[in-house]
Amino acid sequence: KWDLFYHGAQNKDERIKALADLYMIVDEKGNEYELTDKGIGAWQTYTNGVGSPEDFIMMDLSDEYINIDENLELDEEAKMARKLAVREEDAKRKERSHNLRQLLRAHLLMERDVDYIIHDNKIVIIDEHTGRAQPGRRFSDGLHQAIEAKEGVEIQKKKK
């Protein structure tokens, strides 16, 4: 019933106020989560300054390249060096964002003895339809490694 209360038009201000205090919103049914602005801002605090709120902002490479090309103070070599630096920064942000998302997914949405078990110090996937263990199978996109890190077992290399 509280869903209906918060999503009613007359309670919009109250919903916004309640959400403003949250670091993230977890949708267990949809198997998703979303960091709030407050959660993104706290990232820098929790990483002792190593992380930045910009870790979650993907760069618009075409816009960055246009700005570099329009800069009359740079020669061609400097422009190329700037473009390479921008591309490297973009790749770093994407990788960091992806790794953090998988780590949070492992901690927030993947449940031991429901989604996986630990057998012989390895993570074994549980088939969501049959409930049977699936030895040899691995979660994709680094999620398996994130679960291994969460559970403190040896982290296996990604298989291609």
PDB file of C-alpha atoms in Angstrom:
ATOM      1  CA  LYS A   1       0.000   0.000   0.000  1.00  0.00           C
ATOM      2  CA  TRP A   2       2.860   2.388   0.659  1.00  0.00           C
ATOM      3  CA  ASP A   3       3.724   2.159  -3.087  1.00  0.00           C
ATOM      4  CA  LEU A   4       0.406   3.713  -3.932  1.00  0.00           C
ATOM      5  CA  PHE A   5       0.855   6.348  -1.248  1.00  0.00           C
ATOM      6  CA  TYR A   6       4.241   7.531  -2.527  1.00  0.00           C
ATOM      7  CA  HIS A   7       3.343   7.370  -6.205  1.00  0.00           C
ATOM      8  CA  GLY A   8       0.158   9.379  -5.837  1.00  0.00           C
ATOM      9  CA  ALA A   9       0.387  12.843  -7.397  1.00  0.00           C
ATOM     10  CA  GLN A  10      -0.631  14.536  -4.148  1.00  0.00           C
ATOM     11  CA  ASN A  11       2.349  12.929  -2.340  1.00  0.00           C
ATOM     12  CA  LYS A  12       5.029  13.846  -4.880  1.00  0.00           C
ATOM     13  CA  ASP A  13       6.840  16.261  -2.558  1.00  0.00           C
ATOM     14  CA  GLU A  14       6.936  13.693   0.236  1.00  0.00           C
ATOM     15  CA  ARG A  15       8.327  11.046  -2.159  1.00  0.00           C
ATOM     16  CA  ILE A  16      11.052  13.411  -3.371  1.00  0.00           C
ATOM     17  CA  LYS A  17      11.974  14.233   0.227  1.00  0.00           C
ATOM     18  CA  ALA A  18      12.185  10.531   1.161  1.00  0.00           C
ATOM     19  CA  LEU A  19      14.284   9.659  -1.906  1.00  0.00           C
ATOM     20  CA  ALA A  20      16.676  12.561  -1.266  1.00  0.00           C
ATOM     21  CA  ASP A  21      17.946  10.797   1.872  1.00  0.00           C
ATOM     22  CA  LEU A  22      18.813   7.568   0.033  1.00  0.00           C
ATOM     23  CA  TYR A  23      22.186   6.559  -1.407  1.00  0.00           C
ATOM     24  CA  MET A  24      20.640   4.053  -3.796  1.00  0.00           C
ATOM     25  CA  ILE A  25      17.347   2.568  -4.826  1.00  0.00           C
ATOM     26  CA  VAL A  26      17.187  -1.224  -5.142  1.00  0.00           C
ATOM     27  CA  ASP A  27      14.537  -2.968  -7.225  1.00  0.00           C
ATOM     28  CA  GLU A  28      14.863  -6.604  -6.154  1.00  0.00           C
ATOM     29  CA  LYS A  29      12.027  -7.757  -8.403  1.00  0.00           C
ATOM     30  CA  GLY A  30      13.564  -6.192 -11.488  1.00  0.00           C
ATOM     31  CA  ASN A  31      17.068  -7.224 -10.323  1.00  0.00           C
ATOM     32  CA  GLU A  32      18.278  -3.640 -10.737  1.00  0.00           C
ATOM     33  CA  TYR A  33      19.537  -0.768  -8.637  1.00  0.00           C
ATOM     34  CA  GLU A  34      20.303   2.878  -9.175  1.00  0.00           C
ATOM     35  CA  LEU A  35      22.680   5.130  -7.294  1.00  0.00           C
ATOM     36  CA  THR A  36      21.145   8.441  -6.303  1.00  0.00           C
ATOM     37  CA  ASP A  37      22.974  11.759  -6.563  1.00  0.00           C
ATOM     38  CA  LYS A  38      23.737  11.464  -2.854  1.00  0.00           C
ATOM     39  CA  GLY A  39      25.207   7.990  -3.415  1.00  0.00           C
ATOM     40  CA  ILE A  40      27.363   9.198  -6.279  1.00  0.00           C
ATOM     41  CA  GLY A  41      28.561  12.121  -4.154  1.00  0.00           C
ATOM     42  CA  ALA A  42      29.425   9.761  -1.288  1.00  0.00           C
ATOM     43  CA  TRP A  43      31.586   7.667  -3.637  1.00  0.00           C
ATOM     44  CA  GLN A  44      34.408  10.199  -3.331  1.00  0.00           C
ATOM     45  CA  THR A  45      34.202  10.180   0.475  1.00  0.00           C
ATOM     46  CA  TYR A  46      34.214   6.387   0.761  1.00  0.00           C
ATOM     47  CA  THR A  47      37.173   5.996  -1.597  1.00  0.00           C
ATOM     48  CA  ASN A  48      39.280   8.533   0.325  1.00  0.00           C
ATOM     49  CA  GLY A  49      39.384  10.886  -2.637  1.00  0.00           C
ATOM     50  CA  VAL A  50      40.478   8.267  -5.201  1.00  0.00           C
ATOM     51  CA  GLY A  51      36.991   8.087  -6.679  1.00  0.00           C
ATOM     52  CA  SER A  52      35.163  11.025  -8.164  1.00  0.00           C
ATOM     53  CA  PRO A  53      31.510  11.705  -8.950  1.00  0.00           C
ATOM     54  CA  GLU A  54      32.713  12.046 -12.547  1.00  0.00           C
ATOM     55  CA  ASP A  55      33.414   8.286 -12.533  1.00  0.00           C
ATOM     56  CA  PHE A  56      29.704   7.878 -13.254  1.00  0.00           C
ATOM     57  CA  ILE A  57      29.483  10.477 -16.018  1.00  0.00           C
ATOM     58  CA  MET A  58      30.246   9.098 -19.441  1.00  0.00           C
ATOM     59  CA  MET A  59      32.046  11.461 -21.753  1.00  0.00           C
ATOM     60  CA  ASP A  60      30.621  12.632 -25.064  1.00  0.00           C
ATOM     61  CA  LEU A  61      33.660  11.840 -27.194  1.00  0.00           C
ATOM     62  CA  SER A  62      32.369  13.570 -30.311  1.00  0.00           C
ATOM     63  CA  ASP A  63      31.790  16.800 -28.376  1.00  0.00           C
ATOM     64  CA  GLU A  64      35.218  16.529 -26.741  1.00  0.00           C
ATOM     65  CA  TYR A  65      36.870  15.950 -30.134  1.00  0.00           C
ATOM     66  CA  ILE A  66      35.061  18.943 -31.666  1.00  0.00           C
ATOM     67  CA  ASN A  67      36.222  21.173 -28.799  1.00  0.00           C
ATOM     68  CA  ILE A  68      39.796  19.998 -29.318  1.00  0.00           C
ATOM     69  CA  ASP A  69      39.615  20.531 -33.096  1.00  0.00           C
ATOM     70  CA  GLU A  70      38.212  24.045 -32.643  1.00  0.00           C
ATOM     71  CA  ASN A  71      41.002  25.038 -30.245  1.00  0.00           C
ATOM     72  CA  LEU A  72      43.206  27.285 -32.373  1.00  0.00           C
ATOM     73  CA  GLU A  73      46.000  27.333 -29.790  1.00  0.00           C
ATOM     74  CA  LEU A  74      46.845  23.673 -30.433  1.00  0.00           C
ATOM     75  CA  ASP A  75      48.867  22.330 -33.341  1.00  0.00           C
ATOM     76  CA  GLU A  76      47.971  18.999 -34.978  1.00  0.00           C
ATOM     77  CA  GLU A  77      50.306  16.983 -32.767  1.00  0.00           C
ATOM     78  CA  ALA A  78      48.904  18.538 -29.580  1.00  0.00           C
ATOM     79  CA  LYS A  79      45.356  17.933 -30.801  1.00  0.00           C
ATOM     80  CA  MET A  80      46.120  14.265 -31.408  1.00  0.00           C
ATOM     81  CA  ALA A  81      47.712  13.947 -27.958  1.00  0.00           C
ATOM     82  CA  ARG A  82      44.637  15.567 -26.346  1.00  0.00           C
ATOM     83  CA  LYS A  83      42.288  13.248 -28.236  1.00  0.00           C
ATOM     84  CA  LEU A  84      44.248  10.216 -27.072  1.00  0.00           C
ATOM     85  CA  ALA A  85      44.163  11.490 -23.475  1.00  0.00           C
ATOM     86  CA  VAL A  86      40.395  12.030 -23.692  1.00  0.00           C
ATOM     87  CA  ARG A  87      39.906   8.535 -25.110  1.00  0.00           C
ATOM     88  CA  GLU A  88      42.002   7.004 -22.328  1.00  0.00           C
ATOM     89  CA  GLU A  89      40.053   8.940 -19.675  1.00  0.00           C
ATOM     90  CA  ASP A  90      36.771   7.777 -21.219  1.00  0.00           C
ATOM     91  CA  ALA A  91      37.927   4.133 -21.204  1.00  0.00           C
ATOM     92  CA  LYS A  92      39.072   4.450 -17.576  1.00  0.00           C
ATOM     93  CA  ARG A  93      35.722   5.912 -16.506  1.00  0.00           C
ATOM     94  CA  LYS A  94      33.769   3.225 -18.325  1.00  0.00           C
ATOM     95  CA  GLU A  95      35.815   0.429 -16.798  1.00  0.00           C
ATOM     96  CA  ARG A  96      35.598   1.871 -13.280  1.00  0.00           C
ATOM     97  CA  SER A  97      31.853   2.452 -13.604  1.00  0.00           C
ATOM     98  CA  HIS A  98      31.310  -1.079 -14.939  1.00  0.00           C
ATOM     99  CA  ASN A  99      33.385  -2.676 -12.181  1.00  0.00           C
ATOM    100  CA  LEU A 100      31.593  -0.699  -9.496  1.00  0.00           C
ATOM    101  CA  ARG A 101      28.199  -1.607 -10.924  1.00  0.00           C
ATOM    102  CA  GLN A 102      29.092  -5.303 -10.928  1.00  0.00           C
ATOM    103  CA  LEU A 103      30.446  -5.082  -7.386  1.00  0.00           C
ATOM    104  CA  LEU A 104      27.249  -3.429  -6.173  1.00  0.00           C
ATOM    105  CA  ARG A 105      25.137  -5.943  -8.111  1.00  0.00           C
ATOM    106  CA  ALA A 106      27.018  -8.791  -6.388  1.00  0.00           C
ATOM    107  CA  HIS A 107      26.462  -7.284  -2.946  1.00  0.00           C
ATOM    108  CA  LEU A 108      22.918  -6.041  -3.405  1.00  0.00           C
ATOM    109  CA  LEU A 109      21.195  -8.440  -5.742  1.00  0.00           C
ATOM    110  CA  MET A 110      23.034 -11.765  -5.732  1.00  0.00           C
ATOM    111  CA  GLU A 111      22.138 -13.913  -2.753  1.00  0.00           C
ATOM    112  CA  ARG A 112      24.173 -16.836  -1.462  1.00  0.00           C
ATOM    113  CA  ASP A 113      22.251 -20.156  -1.462  1.00  0.00           C
ATOM    114  CA  VAL A 114      19.674 -18.618  -3.812  1.00  0.00           C
ATOM    115  CA  ASP A 115      21.604 -17.421  -6.868  1.00  0.00           C
ATOM    116  CA  TYR A 116      24.824 -19.323  -6.158  1.00  0.00           C
ATOM    117  CA  ILE A 117      26.495 -21.611  -3.660  1.00  0.00           C
ATOM    118  CA  ILE A 118      30.086 -22.047  -2.582  1.00  0.00           C
ATOM    119  CA  HIS A 119      31.419 -25.537  -3.286  1.00  0.00           C
ATOM    120  CA  ASP A 120      35.089 -26.505  -2.986  1.00  0.00           C
ATOM    121  CA  ASN A 121      35.943 -22.812  -2.446  1.00  0.00           C
ATOM    122  CA  LYS A 122      34.381 -21.888  -5.807  1.00  0.00           C
ATOM    123  CA  ILE A 123      31.203 -20.065  -6.767  1.00  0.00           C
ATOM    124  CA  VAL A 124      28.672 -22.393  -8.410  1.00  0.00           C
ATOM    125  CA  ILE A 125      25.646 -20.888 -10.150  1.00  0.00           C
ATOM    126  CA  ILE A 126      22.174 -22.117  -9.176  1.00  0.00           C
ATOM    127  CA  ASP A 127      19.811 -22.322 -12.156  1.00  0.00           C
ATOM    128  CA  GLU A 128      16.932 -19.968 -11.398  1.00  0.00           C
ATOM    129  CA  HIS A 129      14.353 -22.215 -13.096  1.00  0.00           C
ATOM    130  CA  THR A 130      15.360 -25.672 -11.879  1.00  0.00           C
ATOM    131  CA  GLY A 131      17.233 -24.857  -8.678  1.00  0.00           C
ATOM    132  CA  ARG A 132      20.075 -27.130  -9.703  1.00  0.00           C
ATOM    133  CA  ALA A 133      23.751 -26.330  -9.366  1.00  0.00           C
ATOM    134  CA  GLN A 134      25.487 -25.519 -12.640  1.00  0.00           C
ATOM    135  CA  PRO A 135      29.178 -26.348 -12.067  1.00  0.00           C
ATOM    136  CA  GLY A 136      31.449 -24.979 -14.765  1.00  0.00           C
ATOM    137  CA  ARG A 137      29.125 -22.105 -15.667  1.00  0.00           C
ATOM    138  CA  ARG A 138      30.059 -18.545 -14.779  1.00  0.00           C
ATOM    139  CA  PHE A 139      28.175 -15.272 -14.602  1.00  0.00           C
ATOM    140  CA  SER A 140      29.219 -12.908 -17.383  1.00  0.00           C
ATOM    141  CA  ASP A 141      30.592  -9.362 -17.500  1.00  0.00           C
ATOM    142  CA  GLY A 142      32.733  -9.630 -14.381  1.00  0.00           C
ATOM    143  CA  LEU A 143      29.787 -10.425 -12.105  1.00  0.00           C
ATOM    144  CA  HIS A 144      31.287 -13.804 -11.239  1.00  0.00           C
ATOM    145  CA  GLN A 145      34.566 -12.173 -10.160  1.00  0.00           C
ATOM    146  CA  ALA A 146      32.633  -9.633  -8.101  1.00  0.00           C
ATOM    147  CA  ILE A 147      30.805 -12.436  -6.293  1.00  0.00           C
ATOM    148  CA  GLU A 148      34.109 -14.242  -5.722  1.00  0.00           C
ATOM    149  CA  ALA A 149      35.517 -11.066  -4.181  1.00  0.00           C
ATOM    150  CA  LYS A 150      32.394 -10.632  -2.039  1.00  0.00           C
ATOM    151  CA  GLU A 151      32.644 -14.187  -0.697  1.00  0.00           C
ATOM    152  CA  GLY A 152      36.416 -14.120  -0.228  1.00  0.00           C
ATOM    153  CA  VAL A 153      37.162 -17.077  -2.492  1.00  0.00           C
ATOM    154  CA  GLU A 154      39.952 -17.199  -5.062  1.00  0.00           C
ATOM    155  CA  ILE A 155      39.125 -14.922  -7.984  1.00  0.00           C
ATOM    156  CA  GLN A 156      39.331 -16.807 -11.264  1.00  0.00           C
ATOM    157  CA  LYS A 157      40.388 -15.112 -14.481  1.00  0.00           C
ATOM    158  CA  LYS A 158      37.727 -14.200 -17.029  1.00  0.00           C
ATOM    159  CA  LYS A 159      37.193 -16.854 -19.687  1.00  0.00           C
ATOM    160  CA  LYS A 160      36.547 -15.744 -23.228  1.00  0.00           C
TER     161      LYS A 160
END
